Amino acid sequence: MRSWGSWPAFFYREITKHNDFTGNTVLVGVHTHILVLGFMFFIIALILGKLFHVHEAKSFGAWYIVYNLGLLTTIAAMAVRGMLQVNGDDISFLPHIAGLGHAILGAGIIWLLILLGKRIQ
């Protein structure tokens, strides 16, 4: 039985096999982005919360929403673009949306580090 955590890799393998696709697509990176930015990053945030009580900062709730918005934007844009690439299409603005999602994630990481710095002092 497969775990739900491996569904992006399973989806990539099956969608490319079903469409006889052998080229490059951004679908390859979706699984890694979900694993690192959606799972491992929150494990780190959980540890920081336990050790330094970062979650008690006033703006932690806003940070959580912004970070997740960036994560969902990035993953959605990459997944849609990847599926379009498999079908032989592409939309020129999707890389910019994924880039915006990455920028929001970067801002979220910096924001978390600022929150951490305030809690350590």
PDB file of C-alpha atoms in Angstrom:
ATOM      1  CA  MET A   1       0.000   0.000   0.000  1.00  0.00           C
ATOM      2  CA  ARG A   2       1.293   3.473  -0.914  1.00  0.00           C
ATOM      3  CA  SER A   3       1.383   6.298   1.567  1.00  0.00           C
ATOM      4  CA  TRP A   4      -0.290   9.607   0.707  1.00  0.00           C
ATOM      5  CA  GLY A   5       3.108  11.288   0.889  1.00  0.00           C
ATOM      6  CA  SER A   6       4.251   9.643  -2.328  1.00  0.00           C
ATOM      7  CA  TRP A   7       1.212  10.543  -4.453  1.00  0.00           C
ATOM      8  CA  PRO A   8       3.022  13.341  -6.392  1.00  0.00           C
ATOM      9  CA  ALA A   9       5.731  10.924  -7.536  1.00  0.00           C
ATOM     10  CA  PHE A  10       3.100   8.318  -8.332  1.00  0.00           C
ATOM     11  CA  PHE A  11       1.060  10.905 -10.254  1.00  0.00           C
ATOM     12  CA  TYR A  12       4.114  12.064 -12.229  1.00  0.00           C
ATOM     13  CA  ARG A  13       5.025   8.515 -13.172  1.00  0.00           C
ATOM     14  CA  GLU A  14       1.502   7.540 -14.180  1.00  0.00           C
ATOM     15  CA  ILE A  15       0.575  10.730 -16.072  1.00  0.00           C
ATOM     16  CA  THR A  16       3.758  10.649 -18.141  1.00  0.00           C
ATOM     17  CA  LYS A  17       3.361   6.921 -18.814  1.00  0.00           C
ATOM     18  CA  HIS A  18      -0.299   7.337 -19.788  1.00  0.00           C
ATOM     19  CA  ASN A  19       0.558  10.144 -22.237  1.00  0.00           C
ATOM     20  CA  ASP A  20       3.745   8.460 -23.577  1.00  0.00           C
ATOM     21  CA  PHE A  21       5.671  11.546 -22.481  1.00  0.00           C
ATOM     22  CA  THR A  22       9.465  11.285 -22.371  1.00  0.00           C
ATOM     23  CA  GLY A  23      10.573  14.941 -22.205  1.00  0.00           C
ATOM     24  CA  ASN A  24      11.286  17.291 -19.338  1.00  0.00           C
ATOM     25  CA  THR A  25       8.509  18.742 -17.217  1.00  0.00           C
ATOM     26  CA  VAL A  26       8.345  20.687 -13.971  1.00  0.00           C
ATOM     27  CA  LEU A  27       6.185  17.909 -12.524  1.00  0.00           C
ATOM     28  CA  VAL A  28       9.450  16.248 -11.514  1.00  0.00           C
ATOM     29  CA  GLY A  29      10.069  18.927  -8.880  1.00  0.00           C
ATOM     30  CA  VAL A  30       6.593  19.018  -7.353  1.00  0.00           C
ATOM     31  CA  HIS A  31       7.236  16.014  -5.103  1.00  0.00           C
ATOM     32  CA  THR A  32      10.488  17.496  -3.798  1.00  0.00           C
ATOM     33  CA  HIS A  33       8.875  20.878  -3.153  1.00  0.00           C
ATOM     34  CA  ILE A  34       6.042  19.297  -1.195  1.00  0.00           C
ATOM     35  CA  LEU A  35       8.435  17.143   0.809  1.00  0.00           C
ATOM     36  CA  VAL A  36      10.964  19.836   1.691  1.00  0.00           C
ATOM     37  CA  LEU A  37       8.854  23.010   1.889  1.00  0.00           C
ATOM     38  CA  GLY A  38       5.638  21.414   3.083  1.00  0.00           C
ATOM     39  CA  PHE A  39       6.860  18.687   5.420  1.00  0.00           C
ATOM     40  CA  MET A  40      10.468  19.098   6.516  1.00  0.00           C
ATOM     41  CA  PHE A  41      10.155  22.858   6.916  1.00  0.00           C
ATOM     42  CA  PHE A  42       7.196  22.445   9.272  1.00  0.00           C
ATOM     43  CA  ILE A  43       9.071  19.804  11.258  1.00  0.00           C
ATOM     44  CA  ILE A  44      11.785  22.429  11.739  1.00  0.00           C
ATOM     45  CA  ALA A  45       9.147  25.039  12.670  1.00  0.00           C
ATOM     46  CA  LEU A  46       7.684  22.572  15.187  1.00  0.00           C
ATOM     47  CA  ILE A  47      11.103  22.069  16.774  1.00  0.00           C
ATOM     48  CA  LEU A  48      11.645  25.850  16.908  1.00  0.00           C
ATOM     49  CA  GLY A  49       8.229  26.200  18.521  1.00  0.00           C
ATOM     50  CA  LYS A  50       9.110  23.628  21.145  1.00  0.00           C
ATOM     51  CA  LEU A  51      12.557  25.047  21.904  1.00  0.00           C
ATOM     52  CA  PHE A  52      12.008  28.799  21.541  1.00  0.00           C
ATOM     53  CA  HIS A  53       8.198  29.201  21.652  1.00  0.00           C
ATOM     54  CA  VAL A  54       8.190  30.921  18.249  1.00  0.00           C
ATOM     55  CA  HIS A  55       4.497  30.097  17.914  1.00  0.00           C
ATOM     56  CA  GLU A  56       3.750  32.490  20.783  1.00  0.00           C
ATOM     57  CA  ALA A  57       4.886  35.548  18.807  1.00  0.00           C
ATOM     58  CA  LYS A  58       2.067  37.963  17.887  1.00  0.00           C
ATOM     59  CA  SER A  59       2.555  37.680  14.142  1.00  0.00           C
ATOM     60  CA  PHE A  60       3.014  33.895  14.025  1.00  0.00           C
ATOM     61  CA  GLY A  61      -0.558  33.341  12.809  1.00  0.00           C
ATOM     62  CA  ALA A  62      -0.086  35.825   9.967  1.00  0.00           C
ATOM     63  CA  TRP A  63       3.259  34.218   9.113  1.00  0.00           C
ATOM     64  CA  TYR A  64       1.609  30.795   8.969  1.00  0.00           C
ATOM     65  CA  ILE A  65      -1.031  32.015   6.507  1.00  0.00           C
ATOM     66  CA  VAL A  66       1.498  33.824   4.290  1.00  0.00           C
ATOM     67  CA  TYR A  67       3.879  30.866   4.187  1.00  0.00           C
ATOM     68  CA  ASN A  68       1.106  28.418   3.300  1.00  0.00           C
ATOM     69  CA  LEU A  69      -0.205  30.800   0.633  1.00  0.00           C
ATOM     70  CA  GLY A  70       3.271  30.843  -0.944  1.00  0.00           C
ATOM     71  CA  LEU A  71       3.523  27.058  -0.691  1.00  0.00           C
ATOM     72  CA  LEU A  72       0.138  26.450  -2.306  1.00  0.00           C
ATOM     73  CA  THR A  73       0.810  29.022  -5.045  1.00  0.00           C
ATOM     74  CA  THR A  74       4.152  27.419  -5.882  1.00  0.00           C
ATOM     75  CA  ILE A  75       2.875  23.850  -5.915  1.00  0.00           C
ATOM     76  CA  ALA A  76      -0.305  24.666  -7.849  1.00  0.00           C
ATOM     77  CA  ALA A  77       1.545  26.636 -10.530  1.00  0.00           C
ATOM     78  CA  MET A  78       4.168  23.926 -10.912  1.00  0.00           C
ATOM     79  CA  ALA A  79       1.572  21.145 -11.070  1.00  0.00           C
ATOM     80  CA  VAL A  80      -0.600  22.937 -13.638  1.00  0.00           C
ATOM     81  CA  ARG A  81       2.389  23.865 -15.782  1.00  0.00           C
ATOM     82  CA  GLY A  82       3.753  20.330 -15.580  1.00  0.00           C
ATOM     83  CA  MET A  83       0.459  18.796 -16.658  1.00  0.00           C
ATOM     84  CA  LEU A  84       0.221  21.267 -19.527  1.00  0.00           C
ATOM     85  CA  GLN A  85       3.761  20.381 -20.595  1.00  0.00           C
ATOM     86  CA  VAL A  86       2.859  16.690 -20.617  1.00  0.00           C
ATOM     87  CA  ASN A  87      -0.051  17.538 -22.939  1.00  0.00           C
ATOM     88  CA  GLY A  88       2.215  19.615 -25.194  1.00  0.00           C
ATOM     89  CA  ASP A  89       0.931  23.004 -24.037  1.00  0.00           C
ATOM     90  CA  ASP A  90       2.266  25.727 -21.796  1.00  0.00           C
ATOM     91  CA  ILE A  91       1.097  29.074 -20.465  1.00  0.00           C
ATOM     92  CA  SER A  92       3.773  31.747 -20.467  1.00  0.00           C
ATOM     93  CA  PHE A  93       2.790  33.365 -17.147  1.00  0.00           C
ATOM     94  CA  LEU A  94       2.814  30.178 -15.029  1.00  0.00           C
ATOM     95  CA  PRO A  95       6.573  30.345 -14.337  1.00  0.00           C
ATOM     96  CA  HIS A  96       6.026  33.877 -13.032  1.00  0.00           C
ATOM     97  CA  ILE A  97       3.285  32.691 -10.702  1.00  0.00           C
ATOM     98  CA  ALA A  98       5.527  29.883  -9.437  1.00  0.00           C
ATOM     99  CA  GLY A  99       8.294  32.469  -9.003  1.00  0.00           C
ATOM    100  CA  LEU A 100       5.928  34.680  -7.016  1.00  0.00           C
ATOM    101  CA  GLY A 101       5.099  31.689  -4.810  1.00  0.00           C
ATOM    102  CA  HIS A 102       8.822  31.075  -4.276  1.00  0.00           C
ATOM    103  CA  ALA A 103       9.316  34.754  -3.393  1.00  0.00           C
ATOM    104  CA  ILE A 104       6.501  34.552  -0.842  1.00  0.00           C
ATOM    105  CA  LEU A 105       8.124  31.410   0.595  1.00  0.00           C
ATOM    106  CA  GLY A 106      11.462  33.214   0.808  1.00  0.00           C
ATOM    107  CA  ALA A 107       9.825  36.140   2.593  1.00  0.00           C
ATOM    108  CA  GLY A 108       8.134  33.662   4.921  1.00  0.00           C
ATOM    109  CA  ILE A 109      11.432  32.010   5.785  1.00  0.00           C
ATOM    110  CA  ILE A 110      13.013  35.400   6.516  1.00  0.00           C
ATOM    111  CA  TRP A 111       9.962  36.361   8.583  1.00  0.00           C
ATOM    112  CA  LEU A 112      10.278  33.161  10.626  1.00  0.00           C
ATOM    113  CA  LEU A 113      13.954  33.884  11.223  1.00  0.00           C
ATOM    114  CA  ILE A 114      13.058  37.378  12.442  1.00  0.00           C
ATOM    115  CA  LEU A 115      10.454  35.867  14.802  1.00  0.00           C
ATOM    116  CA  LEU A 116      13.060  33.392  16.004  1.00  0.00           C
ATOM    117  CA  GLY A 117      15.581  36.186  16.574  1.00  0.00           C
ATOM    118  CA  LYS A 118      13.078  38.090  18.709  1.00  0.00           C
ATOM    119  CA  ARG A 119      12.303  34.994  20.792  1.00  0.00           C
ATOM    120  CA  ILE A 120      15.977  34.203  21.389  1.00  0.00           C
ATOM    121  CA  GLN A 121      16.783  37.707  22.688  1.00  0.00           C
TER     122      GLN A 121
END
